[in-house]
Short mmCIF file of C-alpha atoms in Angstrom, two decimals:
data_model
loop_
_atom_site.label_atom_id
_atom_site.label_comp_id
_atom_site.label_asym_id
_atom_site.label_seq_id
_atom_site.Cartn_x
_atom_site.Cartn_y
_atom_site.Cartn_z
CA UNK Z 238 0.00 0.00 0.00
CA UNK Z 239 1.60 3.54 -1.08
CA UNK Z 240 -0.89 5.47 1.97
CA UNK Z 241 1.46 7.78 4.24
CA UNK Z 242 4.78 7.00 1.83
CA UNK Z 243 7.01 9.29 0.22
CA UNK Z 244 5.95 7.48 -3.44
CA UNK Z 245 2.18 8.64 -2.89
CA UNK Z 246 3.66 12.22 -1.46
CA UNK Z 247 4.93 12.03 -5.69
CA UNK Z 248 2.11 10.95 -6.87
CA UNK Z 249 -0.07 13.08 -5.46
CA UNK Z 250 1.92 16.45 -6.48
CA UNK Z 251 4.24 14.98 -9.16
CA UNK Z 252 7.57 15.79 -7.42
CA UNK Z 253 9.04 15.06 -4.49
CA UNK Z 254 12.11 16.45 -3.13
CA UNK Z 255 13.82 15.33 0.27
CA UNK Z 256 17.36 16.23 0.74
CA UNK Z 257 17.69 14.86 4.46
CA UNK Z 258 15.97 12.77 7.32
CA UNK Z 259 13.46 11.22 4.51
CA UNK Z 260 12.07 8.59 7.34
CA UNK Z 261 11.50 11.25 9.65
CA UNK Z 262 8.95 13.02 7.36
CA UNK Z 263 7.63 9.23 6.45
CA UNK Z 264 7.92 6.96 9.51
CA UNK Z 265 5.53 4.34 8.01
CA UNK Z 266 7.00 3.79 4.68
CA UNK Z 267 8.56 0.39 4.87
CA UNK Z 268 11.21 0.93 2.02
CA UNK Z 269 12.48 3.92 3.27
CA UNK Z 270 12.91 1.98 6.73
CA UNK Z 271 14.66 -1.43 4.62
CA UNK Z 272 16.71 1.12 2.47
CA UNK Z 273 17.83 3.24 5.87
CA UNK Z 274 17.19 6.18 3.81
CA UNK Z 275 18.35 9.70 4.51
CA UNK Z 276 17.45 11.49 1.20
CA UNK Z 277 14.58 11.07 -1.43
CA UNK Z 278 13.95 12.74 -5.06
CA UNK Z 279 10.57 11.27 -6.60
CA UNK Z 280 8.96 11.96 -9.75
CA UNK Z 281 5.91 11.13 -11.07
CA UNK Z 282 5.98 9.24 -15.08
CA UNK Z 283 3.21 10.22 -17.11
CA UNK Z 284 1.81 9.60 -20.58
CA UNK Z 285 1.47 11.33 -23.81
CA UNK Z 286 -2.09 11.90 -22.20
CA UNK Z 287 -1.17 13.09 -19.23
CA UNK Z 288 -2.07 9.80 -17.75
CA UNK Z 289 0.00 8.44 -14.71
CA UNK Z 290 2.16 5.52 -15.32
CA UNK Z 291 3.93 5.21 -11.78
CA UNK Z 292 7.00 6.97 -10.21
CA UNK Z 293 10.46 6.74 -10.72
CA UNK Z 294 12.79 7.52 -7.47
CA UNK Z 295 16.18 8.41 -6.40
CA UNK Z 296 17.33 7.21 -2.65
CA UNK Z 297 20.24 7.63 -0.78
CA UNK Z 298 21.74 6.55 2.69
CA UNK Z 299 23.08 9.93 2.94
CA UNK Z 300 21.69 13.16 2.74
CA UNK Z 301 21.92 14.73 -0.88
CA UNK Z 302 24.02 17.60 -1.85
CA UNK Z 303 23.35 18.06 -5.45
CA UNK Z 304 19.56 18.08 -5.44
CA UNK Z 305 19.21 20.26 -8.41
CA UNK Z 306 21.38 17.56 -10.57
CA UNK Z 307 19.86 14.84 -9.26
CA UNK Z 308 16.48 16.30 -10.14
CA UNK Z 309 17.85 17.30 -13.87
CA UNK Z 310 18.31 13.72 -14.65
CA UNK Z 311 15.50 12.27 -13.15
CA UNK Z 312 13.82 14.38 -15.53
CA UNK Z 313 15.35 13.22 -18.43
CA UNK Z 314 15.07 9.45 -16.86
CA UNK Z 315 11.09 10.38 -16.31
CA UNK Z 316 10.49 11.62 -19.64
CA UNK Z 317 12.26 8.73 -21.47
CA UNK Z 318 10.80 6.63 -19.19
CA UNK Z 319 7.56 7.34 -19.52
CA UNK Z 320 7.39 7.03 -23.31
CA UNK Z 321 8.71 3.21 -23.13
CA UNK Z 322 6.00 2.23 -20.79
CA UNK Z 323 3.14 4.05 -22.74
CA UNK Z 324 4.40 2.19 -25.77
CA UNK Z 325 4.46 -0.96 -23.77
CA UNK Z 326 0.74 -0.38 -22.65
CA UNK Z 327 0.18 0.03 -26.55
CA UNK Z 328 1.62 -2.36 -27.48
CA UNK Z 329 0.31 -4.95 -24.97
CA UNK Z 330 -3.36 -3.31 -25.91
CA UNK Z 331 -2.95 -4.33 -29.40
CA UNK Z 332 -1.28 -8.09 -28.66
CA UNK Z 333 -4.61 -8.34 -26.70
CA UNK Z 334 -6.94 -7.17 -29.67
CA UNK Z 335 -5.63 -8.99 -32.33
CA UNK Z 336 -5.53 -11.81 -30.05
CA UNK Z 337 -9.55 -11.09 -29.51
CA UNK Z 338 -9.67 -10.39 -33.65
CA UNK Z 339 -7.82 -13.83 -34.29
CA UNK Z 340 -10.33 -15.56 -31.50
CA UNK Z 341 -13.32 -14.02 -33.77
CA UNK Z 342 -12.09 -14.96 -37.16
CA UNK Z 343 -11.16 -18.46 -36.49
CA UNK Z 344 -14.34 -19.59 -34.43
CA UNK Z 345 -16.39 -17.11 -36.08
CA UNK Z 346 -19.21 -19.22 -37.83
CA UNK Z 347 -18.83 -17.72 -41.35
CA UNK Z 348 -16.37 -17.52 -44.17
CA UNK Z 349 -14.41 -14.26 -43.77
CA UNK Z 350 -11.35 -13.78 -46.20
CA UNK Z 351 -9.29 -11.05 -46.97
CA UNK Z 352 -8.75 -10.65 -50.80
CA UNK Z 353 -5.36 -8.99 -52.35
CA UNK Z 354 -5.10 -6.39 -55.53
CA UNK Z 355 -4.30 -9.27 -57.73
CA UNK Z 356 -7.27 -11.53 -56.87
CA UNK Z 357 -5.68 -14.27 -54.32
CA UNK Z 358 -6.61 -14.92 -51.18
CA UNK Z 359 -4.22 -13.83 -48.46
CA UNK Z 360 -6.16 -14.85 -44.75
CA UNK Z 361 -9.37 -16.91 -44.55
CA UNK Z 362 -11.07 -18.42 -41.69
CA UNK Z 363 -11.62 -21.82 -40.90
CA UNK Z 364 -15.25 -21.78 -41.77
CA UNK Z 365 -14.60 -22.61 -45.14
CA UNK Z 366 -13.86 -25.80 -44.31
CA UNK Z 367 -17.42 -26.62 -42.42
CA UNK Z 368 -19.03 -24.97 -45.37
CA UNK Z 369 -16.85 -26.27 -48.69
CA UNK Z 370 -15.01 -28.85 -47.13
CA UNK Z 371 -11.97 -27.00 -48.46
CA UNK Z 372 -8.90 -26.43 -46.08
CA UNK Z 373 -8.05 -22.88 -45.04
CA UNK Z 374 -4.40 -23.35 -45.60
CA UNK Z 375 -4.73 -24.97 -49.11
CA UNK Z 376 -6.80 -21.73 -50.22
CA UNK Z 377 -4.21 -19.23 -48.82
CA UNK Z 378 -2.73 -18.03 -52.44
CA UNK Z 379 -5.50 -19.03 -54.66
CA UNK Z 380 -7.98 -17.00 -56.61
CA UNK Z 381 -11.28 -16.27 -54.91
CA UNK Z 382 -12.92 -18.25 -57.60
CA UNK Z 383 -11.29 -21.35 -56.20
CA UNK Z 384 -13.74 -21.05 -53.20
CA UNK Z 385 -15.99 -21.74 -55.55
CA UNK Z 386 -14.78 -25.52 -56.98
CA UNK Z 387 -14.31 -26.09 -60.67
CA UNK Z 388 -17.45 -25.19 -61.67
CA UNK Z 389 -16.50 -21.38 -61.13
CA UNK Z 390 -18.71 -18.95 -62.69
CA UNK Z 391 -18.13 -15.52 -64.52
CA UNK Z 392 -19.58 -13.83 -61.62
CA UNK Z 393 -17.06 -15.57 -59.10
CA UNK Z 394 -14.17 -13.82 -60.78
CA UNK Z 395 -11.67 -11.32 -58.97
CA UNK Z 396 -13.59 -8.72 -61.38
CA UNK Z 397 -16.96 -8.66 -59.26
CA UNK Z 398 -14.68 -7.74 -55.81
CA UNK Z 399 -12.56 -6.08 -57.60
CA UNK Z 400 -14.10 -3.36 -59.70
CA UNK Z 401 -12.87 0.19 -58.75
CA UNK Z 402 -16.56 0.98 -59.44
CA UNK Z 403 -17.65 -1.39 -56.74
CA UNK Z 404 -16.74 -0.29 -53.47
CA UNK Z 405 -19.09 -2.47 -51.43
CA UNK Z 406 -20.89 -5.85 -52.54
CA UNK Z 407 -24.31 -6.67 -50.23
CA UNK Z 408 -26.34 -9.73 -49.83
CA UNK Z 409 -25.02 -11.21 -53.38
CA UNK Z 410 -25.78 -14.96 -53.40
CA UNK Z 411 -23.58 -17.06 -55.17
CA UNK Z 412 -23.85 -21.41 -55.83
CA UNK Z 413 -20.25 -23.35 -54.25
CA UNK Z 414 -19.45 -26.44 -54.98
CA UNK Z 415 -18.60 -28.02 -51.98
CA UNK Z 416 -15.31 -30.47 -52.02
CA UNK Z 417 -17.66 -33.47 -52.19
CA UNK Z 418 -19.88 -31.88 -55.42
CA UNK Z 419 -22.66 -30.78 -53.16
CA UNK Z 420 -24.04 -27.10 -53.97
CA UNK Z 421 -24.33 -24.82 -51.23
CA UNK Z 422 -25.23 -20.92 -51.70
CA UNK Z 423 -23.42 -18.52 -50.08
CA UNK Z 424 -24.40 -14.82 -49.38
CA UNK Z 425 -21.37 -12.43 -50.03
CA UNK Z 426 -20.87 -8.89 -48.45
CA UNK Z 427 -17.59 -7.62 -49.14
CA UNK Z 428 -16.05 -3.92 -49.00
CA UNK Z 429 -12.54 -2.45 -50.61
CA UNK Z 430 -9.72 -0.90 -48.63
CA UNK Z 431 -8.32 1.98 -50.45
CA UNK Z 432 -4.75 3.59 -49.76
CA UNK Z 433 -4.55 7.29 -49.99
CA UNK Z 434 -3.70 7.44 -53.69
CA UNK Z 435 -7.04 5.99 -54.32
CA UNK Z 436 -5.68 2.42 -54.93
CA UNK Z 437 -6.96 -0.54 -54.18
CA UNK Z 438 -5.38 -2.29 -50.93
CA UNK Z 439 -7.43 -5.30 -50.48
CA UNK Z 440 -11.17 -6.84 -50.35
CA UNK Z 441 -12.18 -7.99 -46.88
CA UNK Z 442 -14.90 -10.94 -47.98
CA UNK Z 443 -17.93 -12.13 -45.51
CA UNK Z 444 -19.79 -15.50 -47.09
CA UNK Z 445 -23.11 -16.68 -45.08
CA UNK Z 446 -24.42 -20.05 -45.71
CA UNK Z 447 -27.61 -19.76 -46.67
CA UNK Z 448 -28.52 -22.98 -48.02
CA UNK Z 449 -30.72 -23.90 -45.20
CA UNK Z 450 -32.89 -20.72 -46.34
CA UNK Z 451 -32.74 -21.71 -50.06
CA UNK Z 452 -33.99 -25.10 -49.62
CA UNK Z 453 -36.56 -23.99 -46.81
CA UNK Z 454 -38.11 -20.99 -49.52
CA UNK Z 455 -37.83 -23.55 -52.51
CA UNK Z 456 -40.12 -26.17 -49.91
CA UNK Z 457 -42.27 -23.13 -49.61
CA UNK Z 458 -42.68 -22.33 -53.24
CA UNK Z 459 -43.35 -25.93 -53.65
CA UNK Z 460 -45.92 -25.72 -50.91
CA UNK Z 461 -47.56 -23.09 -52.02
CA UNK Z 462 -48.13 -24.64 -55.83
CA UNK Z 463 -49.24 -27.59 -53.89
CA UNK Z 464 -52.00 -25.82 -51.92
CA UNK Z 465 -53.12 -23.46 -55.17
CA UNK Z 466 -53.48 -26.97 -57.21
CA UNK Z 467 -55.76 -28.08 -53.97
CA UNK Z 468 -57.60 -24.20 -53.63
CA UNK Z 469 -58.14 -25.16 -57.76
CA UNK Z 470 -59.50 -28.31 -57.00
CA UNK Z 471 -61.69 -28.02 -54.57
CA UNK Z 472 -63.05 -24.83 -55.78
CA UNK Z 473 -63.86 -26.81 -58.96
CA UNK Z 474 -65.26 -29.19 -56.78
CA UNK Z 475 -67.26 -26.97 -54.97
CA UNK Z 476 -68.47 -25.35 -58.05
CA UNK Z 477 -70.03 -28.96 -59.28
CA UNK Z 478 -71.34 -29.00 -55.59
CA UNK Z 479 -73.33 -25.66 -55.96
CA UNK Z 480 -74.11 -26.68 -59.68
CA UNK Z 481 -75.76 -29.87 -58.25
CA UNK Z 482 -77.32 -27.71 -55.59
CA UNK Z 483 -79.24 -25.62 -58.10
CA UNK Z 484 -80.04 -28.31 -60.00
CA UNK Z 485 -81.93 -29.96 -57.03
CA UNK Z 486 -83.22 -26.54 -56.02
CA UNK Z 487 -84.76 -26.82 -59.51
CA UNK Z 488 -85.81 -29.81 -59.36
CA UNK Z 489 -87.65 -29.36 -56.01
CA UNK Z 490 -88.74 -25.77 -57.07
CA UNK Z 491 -90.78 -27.38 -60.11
CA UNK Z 492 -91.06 -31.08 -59.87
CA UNK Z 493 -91.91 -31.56 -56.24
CA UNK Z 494 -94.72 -28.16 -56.81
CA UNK Z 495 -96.62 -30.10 -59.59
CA UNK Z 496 -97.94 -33.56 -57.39
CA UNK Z 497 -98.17 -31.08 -54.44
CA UNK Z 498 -100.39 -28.89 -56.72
CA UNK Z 499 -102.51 -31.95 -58.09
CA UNK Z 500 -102.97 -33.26 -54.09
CA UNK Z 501 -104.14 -29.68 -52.72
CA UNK Z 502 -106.28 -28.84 -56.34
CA UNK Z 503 -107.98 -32.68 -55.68
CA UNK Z 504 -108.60 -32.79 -52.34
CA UNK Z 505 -110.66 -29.10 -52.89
CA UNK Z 506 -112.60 -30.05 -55.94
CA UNK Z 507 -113.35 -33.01 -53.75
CA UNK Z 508 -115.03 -31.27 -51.18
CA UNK Z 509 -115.92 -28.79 -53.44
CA UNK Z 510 -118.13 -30.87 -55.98
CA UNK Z 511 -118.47 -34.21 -53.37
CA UNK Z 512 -118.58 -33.37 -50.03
CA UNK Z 513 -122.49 -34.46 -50.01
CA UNK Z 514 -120.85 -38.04 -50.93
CA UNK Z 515 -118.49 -38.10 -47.71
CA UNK Z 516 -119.36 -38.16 -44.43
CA UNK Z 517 -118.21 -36.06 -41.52
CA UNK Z 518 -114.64 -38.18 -41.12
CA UNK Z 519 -114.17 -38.40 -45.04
CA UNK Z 520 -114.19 -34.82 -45.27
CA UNK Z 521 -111.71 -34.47 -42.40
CA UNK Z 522 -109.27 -36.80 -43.77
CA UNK Z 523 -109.36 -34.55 -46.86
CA UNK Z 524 -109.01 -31.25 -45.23
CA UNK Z 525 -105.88 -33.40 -43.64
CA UNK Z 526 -104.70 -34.06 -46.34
CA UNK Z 527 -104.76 -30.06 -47.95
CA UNK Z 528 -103.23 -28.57 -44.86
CA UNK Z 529 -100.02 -31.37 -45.15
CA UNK Z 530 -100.20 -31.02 -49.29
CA UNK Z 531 -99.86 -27.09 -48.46
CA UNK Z 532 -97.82 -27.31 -45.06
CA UNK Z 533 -95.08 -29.45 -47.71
CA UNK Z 534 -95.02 -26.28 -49.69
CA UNK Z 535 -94.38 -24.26 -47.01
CA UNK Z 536 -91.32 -26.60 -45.67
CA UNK Z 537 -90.17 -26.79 -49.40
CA UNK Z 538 -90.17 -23.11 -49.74
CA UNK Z 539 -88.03 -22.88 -46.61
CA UNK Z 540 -85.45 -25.15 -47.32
CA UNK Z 541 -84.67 -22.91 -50.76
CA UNK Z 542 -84.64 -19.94 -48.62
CA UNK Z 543 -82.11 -21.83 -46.48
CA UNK Z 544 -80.14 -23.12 -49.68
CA UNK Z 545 -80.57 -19.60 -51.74
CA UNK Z 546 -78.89 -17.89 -48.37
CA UNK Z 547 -75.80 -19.93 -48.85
CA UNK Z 548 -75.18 -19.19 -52.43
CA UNK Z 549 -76.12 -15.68 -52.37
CA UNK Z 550 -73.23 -13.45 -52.73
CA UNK Z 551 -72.55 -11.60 -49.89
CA UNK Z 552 -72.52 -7.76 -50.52
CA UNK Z 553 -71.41 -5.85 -47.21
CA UNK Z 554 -71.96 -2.24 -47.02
CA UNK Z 555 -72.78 0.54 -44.21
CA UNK Z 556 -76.09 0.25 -43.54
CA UNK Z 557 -78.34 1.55 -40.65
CA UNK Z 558 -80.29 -1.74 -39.23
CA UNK Z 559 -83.24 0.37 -37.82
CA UNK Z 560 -84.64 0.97 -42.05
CA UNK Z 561 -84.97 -3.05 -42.08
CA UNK Z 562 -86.57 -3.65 -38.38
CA UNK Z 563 -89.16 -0.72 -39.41
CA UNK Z 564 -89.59 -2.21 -42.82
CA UNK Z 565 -89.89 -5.82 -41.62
CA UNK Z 566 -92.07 -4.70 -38.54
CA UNK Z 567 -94.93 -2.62 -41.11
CA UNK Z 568 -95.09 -5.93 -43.11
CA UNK Z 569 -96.28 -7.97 -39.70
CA UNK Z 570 -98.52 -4.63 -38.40
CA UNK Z 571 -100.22 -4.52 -41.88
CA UNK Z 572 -101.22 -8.45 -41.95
CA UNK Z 573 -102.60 -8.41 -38.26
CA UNK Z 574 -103.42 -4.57 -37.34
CA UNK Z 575 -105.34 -5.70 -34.78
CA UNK Z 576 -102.36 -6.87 -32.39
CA UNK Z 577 -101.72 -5.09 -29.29
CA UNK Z 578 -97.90 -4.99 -29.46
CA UNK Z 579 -95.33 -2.10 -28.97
CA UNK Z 580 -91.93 -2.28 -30.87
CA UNK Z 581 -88.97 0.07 -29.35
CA UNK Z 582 -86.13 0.09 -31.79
CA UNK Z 583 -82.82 2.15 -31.39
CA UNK Z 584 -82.31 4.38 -34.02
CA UNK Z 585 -79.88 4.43 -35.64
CA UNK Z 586 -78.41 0.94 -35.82
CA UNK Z 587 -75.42 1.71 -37.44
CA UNK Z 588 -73.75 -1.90 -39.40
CA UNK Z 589 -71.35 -2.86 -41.55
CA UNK Z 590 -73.68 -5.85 -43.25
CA UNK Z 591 -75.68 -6.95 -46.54
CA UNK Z 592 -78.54 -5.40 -46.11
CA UNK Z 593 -80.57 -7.49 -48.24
CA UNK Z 594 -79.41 -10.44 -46.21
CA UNK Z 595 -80.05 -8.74 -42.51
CA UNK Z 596 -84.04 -8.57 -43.87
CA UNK Z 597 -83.77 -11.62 -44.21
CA UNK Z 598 -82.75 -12.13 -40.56
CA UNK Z 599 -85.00 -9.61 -39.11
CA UNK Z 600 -87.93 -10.95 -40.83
CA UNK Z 601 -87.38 -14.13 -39.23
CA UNK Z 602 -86.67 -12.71 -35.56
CA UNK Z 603 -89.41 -10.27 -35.28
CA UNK Z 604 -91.80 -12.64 -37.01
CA UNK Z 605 -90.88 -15.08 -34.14
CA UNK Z 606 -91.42 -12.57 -31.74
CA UNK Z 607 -94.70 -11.47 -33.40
CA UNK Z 608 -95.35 -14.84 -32.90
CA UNK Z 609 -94.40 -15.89 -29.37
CA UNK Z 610 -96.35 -13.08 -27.66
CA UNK Z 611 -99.61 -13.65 -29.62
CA UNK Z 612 -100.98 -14.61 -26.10
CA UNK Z 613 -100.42 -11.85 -24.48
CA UNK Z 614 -102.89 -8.75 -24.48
CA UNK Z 615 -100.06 -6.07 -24.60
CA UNK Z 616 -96.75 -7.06 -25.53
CA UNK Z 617 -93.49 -5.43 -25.77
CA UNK Z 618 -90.62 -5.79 -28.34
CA UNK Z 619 -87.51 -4.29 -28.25
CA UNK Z 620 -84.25 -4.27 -31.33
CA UNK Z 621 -80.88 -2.30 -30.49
CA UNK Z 622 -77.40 -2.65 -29.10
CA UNK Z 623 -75.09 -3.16 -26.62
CA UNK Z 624 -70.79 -3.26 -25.96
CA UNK Z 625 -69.81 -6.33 -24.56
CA UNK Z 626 -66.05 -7.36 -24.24
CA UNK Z 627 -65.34 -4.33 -27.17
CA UNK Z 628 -67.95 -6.04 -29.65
CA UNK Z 629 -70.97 -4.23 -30.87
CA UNK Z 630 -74.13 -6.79 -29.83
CA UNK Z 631 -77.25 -6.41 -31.75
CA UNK Z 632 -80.41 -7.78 -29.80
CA UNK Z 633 -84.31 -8.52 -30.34
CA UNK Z 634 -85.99 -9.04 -27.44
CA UNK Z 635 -89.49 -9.95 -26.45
CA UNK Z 636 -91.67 -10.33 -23.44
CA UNK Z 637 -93.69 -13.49 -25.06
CA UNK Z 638 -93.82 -17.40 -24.40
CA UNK Z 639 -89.97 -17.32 -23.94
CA UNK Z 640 -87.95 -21.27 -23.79
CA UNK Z 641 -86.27 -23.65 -21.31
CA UNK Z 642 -82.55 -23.15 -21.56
CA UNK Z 643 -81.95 -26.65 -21.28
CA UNK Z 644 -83.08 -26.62 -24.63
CA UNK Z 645 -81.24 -23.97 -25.87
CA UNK Z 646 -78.84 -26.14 -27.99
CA UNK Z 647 -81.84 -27.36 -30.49
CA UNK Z 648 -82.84 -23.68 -31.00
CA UNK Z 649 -81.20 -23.19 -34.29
CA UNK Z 650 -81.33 -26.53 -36.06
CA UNK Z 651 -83.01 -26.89 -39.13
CA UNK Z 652 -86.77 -28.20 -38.57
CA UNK Z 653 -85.95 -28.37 -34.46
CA UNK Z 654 -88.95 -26.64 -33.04
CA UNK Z 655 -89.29 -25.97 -29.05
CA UNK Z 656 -93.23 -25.38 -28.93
CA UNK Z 657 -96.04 -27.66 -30.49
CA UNK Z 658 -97.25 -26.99 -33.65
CA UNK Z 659 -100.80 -26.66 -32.28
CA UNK Z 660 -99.61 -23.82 -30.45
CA UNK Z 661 -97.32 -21.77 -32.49
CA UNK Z 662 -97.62 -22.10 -36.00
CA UNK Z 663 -94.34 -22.40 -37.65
CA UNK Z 664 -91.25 -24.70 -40.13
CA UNK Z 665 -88.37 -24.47 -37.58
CA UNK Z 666 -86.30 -23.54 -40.78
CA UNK Z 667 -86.23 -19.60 -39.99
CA UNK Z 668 -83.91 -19.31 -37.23
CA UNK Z 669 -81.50 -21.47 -38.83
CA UNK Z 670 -81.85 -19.52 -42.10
CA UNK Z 671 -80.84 -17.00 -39.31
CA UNK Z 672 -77.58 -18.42 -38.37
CA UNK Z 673 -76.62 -19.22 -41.68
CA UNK Z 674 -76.48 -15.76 -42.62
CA UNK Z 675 -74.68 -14.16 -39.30
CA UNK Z 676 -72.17 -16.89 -39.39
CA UNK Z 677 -71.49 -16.16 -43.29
CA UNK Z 678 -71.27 -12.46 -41.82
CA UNK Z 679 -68.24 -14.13 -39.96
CA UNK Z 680 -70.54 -12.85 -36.47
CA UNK Z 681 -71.94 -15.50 -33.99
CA UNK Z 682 -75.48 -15.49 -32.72
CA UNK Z 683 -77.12 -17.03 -29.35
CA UNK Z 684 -80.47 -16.76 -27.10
CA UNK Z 685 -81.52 -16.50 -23.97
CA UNK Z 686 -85.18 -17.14 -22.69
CA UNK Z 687 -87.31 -18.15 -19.68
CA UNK Z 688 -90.32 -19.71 -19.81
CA UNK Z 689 -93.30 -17.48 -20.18
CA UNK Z 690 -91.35 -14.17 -19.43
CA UNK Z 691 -89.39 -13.65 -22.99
CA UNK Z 692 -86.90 -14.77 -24.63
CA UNK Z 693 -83.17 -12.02 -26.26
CA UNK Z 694 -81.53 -12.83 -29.30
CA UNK Z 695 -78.21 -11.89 -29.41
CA UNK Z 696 -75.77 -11.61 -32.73
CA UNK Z 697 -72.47 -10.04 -33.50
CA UNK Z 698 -71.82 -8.42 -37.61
CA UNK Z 699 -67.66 -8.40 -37.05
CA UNK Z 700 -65.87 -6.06 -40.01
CA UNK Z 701 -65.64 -7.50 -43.36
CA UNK Z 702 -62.38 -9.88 -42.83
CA UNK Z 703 -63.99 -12.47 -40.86
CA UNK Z 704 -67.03 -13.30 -43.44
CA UNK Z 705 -67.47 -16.47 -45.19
#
């Protein structure tokens, strides 16, 4: 430790001069005492920076006569001194980095090569031989095209490093032969050294293997013409699917109308023109038979409405949802103006949506509700909106005959009804007609009811990138 010594005294004030009793003045410095000093000249050594590189001392067992000398060529001791060790520091500073640049470039997991004027390789890495199976040391002297195997091509000449018009090459891939005839692509970046005439020193070379990538984006490509061969397929298949679809649509529009027509136009010219033939039951079985013949119409009718919604394009625009509810509700107020029922609707009901297709579904749900409170003297129905978890949910909600939740799952299944037919007339098509269009909307749609208080239906219209 150099606390309470005559060599921190120097340090401290960068000379020190002591011509007599030395250990006196610094009782605790242990050289002093092993030296039996009497006299003491100190100086401090610095840098070229003015940074401190120790002290350098002069001590005597006697006191000191010529101070002033002995201070004179301490000075010229210091000075000369000083410069060795700050060139030591240097020089031990840049042993250390190129031994940390060395470390780099021969674990360092690409190719790096330094390139002479003339085209030949003067230092590469031992990458090379990981990537090309090519020895470092056998590539020392050799063009850069040799990196390349046999198969060299115009662009792996010196020329394409070398060209004075060229100072930096970036991300320029390039096919090596490995020793063993394998390809392997390698990404070049490479930049020129210039002396201060303007001529060309040497090219320092960085080569990535990239063949991992390569084959990876060439599995993609293939991929990808893979799944557009499949995409072509299937939509051709699906094209024969939805020509077949019309077809049957057709064929149940016309073919299955005509005996339904014949049964119903029979059964009335029956009663018509013979009822005084039949008795009481005959003529029951034939009115039977009319309301099925014209019931079947009714279910045929809905199951092209639930077909025509699945092929019909779907044409979103911004559209305000209250036009349709007040359009769809004077259709229902005009066939039974007699009904005691109040409708509250928002307004507006702003909706990204087709609006021909969200008649369709307002139709259905206010015609169910129409429906479901037809018991009731006064009843109350009620269309708007609500936030829930950031989503815009549109409701209908009615105060009517309402459903058991444990039945809730059957609610939108085609032809799944939760009330007898005696009671509530009805297909059981429209609410999944319903569904069918929200879910092609890319939105979701659920209920909730209780028996004889109501029953809430509940969708979601999310923007356009969701839809089917």
């Amino acid at each position: 430790p150099l606390i309470n010594t005559a060599a921190a005294d120097v340090l401290a004030r960068g000379l020190g001069i002591y011509p007599e009793r030395v250990q006196v003045l610094f009782p605790a410095d242990p050289l002093l005492s092993r030296l039996q000093a009497q006299s003491y000249v100190g100086l401090s050594l610095q840098g070229a920076h003015g940074g401190g590189l120790g002290v350098l001392l002069c001590i005597h067992d006697k006191p000191m006569r010529d101070v002033q000398g002995v201070h004179s060529l301490l000075s010229i001791f210091a000075t000369r001194l000083g410069a060795e060790l700050e060139r030591a520091h240097i020089d031990a500073a840049m042993t250390a980095q190129r031994a940390y640049l060395d470390h780099l470039l021969l674990h360092a997991p690409v190719i790096i090569c330094r390139i002479d004027a003339a085209g030949k390789i003067v230092d590469i890495n031992q990458a090379v031989q990981a990537v090309t199976g090519h020895l470092a040391q056998d590539l020392i002297g050799e063009p850069w095209a040799a990196i390349f195997g046999p198969r060299g091509q115009q662009a792996h000449n010196r020329g394409l490093l070398l060209n004075p018009q060229r100072r930096v090459l970036s991300n320029l891939e390039l096919v090596t032969l490995s020793r063993n005839g394998q390809p392997r692509t390698l990404m070049w970046n490479a930049t020129q050294r210039l002396d201060d005439n303007g001529q060309l020193l040497d090219v320092v070379a960085v080569g990535v293997d990239v063949s991992a990538r390569i084959s990876a984006e060439s599995e993609v490509r293939a991929l990808n013409a893979q799944l557009e061969q499949r995409v072509t397929e299937r939509t051709e298949q699906l094209q024969q699917a939805i020509h077949e679809l019309e077809s049957f649509s057709y064929s149940v529009s016309h073919d299955l109308r005509a005996p339904l027509r014949s049964i119903s136009g029979f059964c009335g010219m029956l009663i018509e023109d013979h009822a005084a033939q039949l008795d009481a039951q005959g003529q029951d079985f034939l009115l039977r038979i009319g309301r099925s013949a014209e019931r079947m119409g009714v279910l045929i009718d809905d199951l092209l409405g639930l077909s025509h919604v699945s092929r019909q394009n779907l044409r979103r625009c911004e559209c305000d949802l209250a036009l349709l509810v007040r359009h769809a509700w004077s259709e229902l107020s005009a066939a039974q103006p007699q009904r005691q029922i109040e409708l509250a609707c928002e307004e507006p009901l702003p909706a990204n949506a087709d609006p021909g297709l969200l008649q369709i579904v307002f139709d259905n749900l206010l015609r169910n509700a129409w429906k479901f409170t037809a018991r009731k003297a006064a009843a109350h129905v009620q269309v708007g909106r609500m936030e829930q978890d950031g989503v815009q949910v549109y409701f209908v909600r009615d105060d009517g005959a309402g459903f058991d939740m444990a039945y809730s799952a059957r609610l939108f299944g085609a032809f799944q009804r939760l009330h007898d037919a005696a009671d509530f007339e009805g297909t059981g098509i429209g609410l999944a007609i319903v569904q069918r269009i929200i879910h092609r909307h890319g939105g979701r749609i659920w209920a909730e009811g209780v028996v004889d208080e109501g029953a809430c239906f509940y969708f979601t219209l999310p923007d356009s990138s969701t839809a089917q």
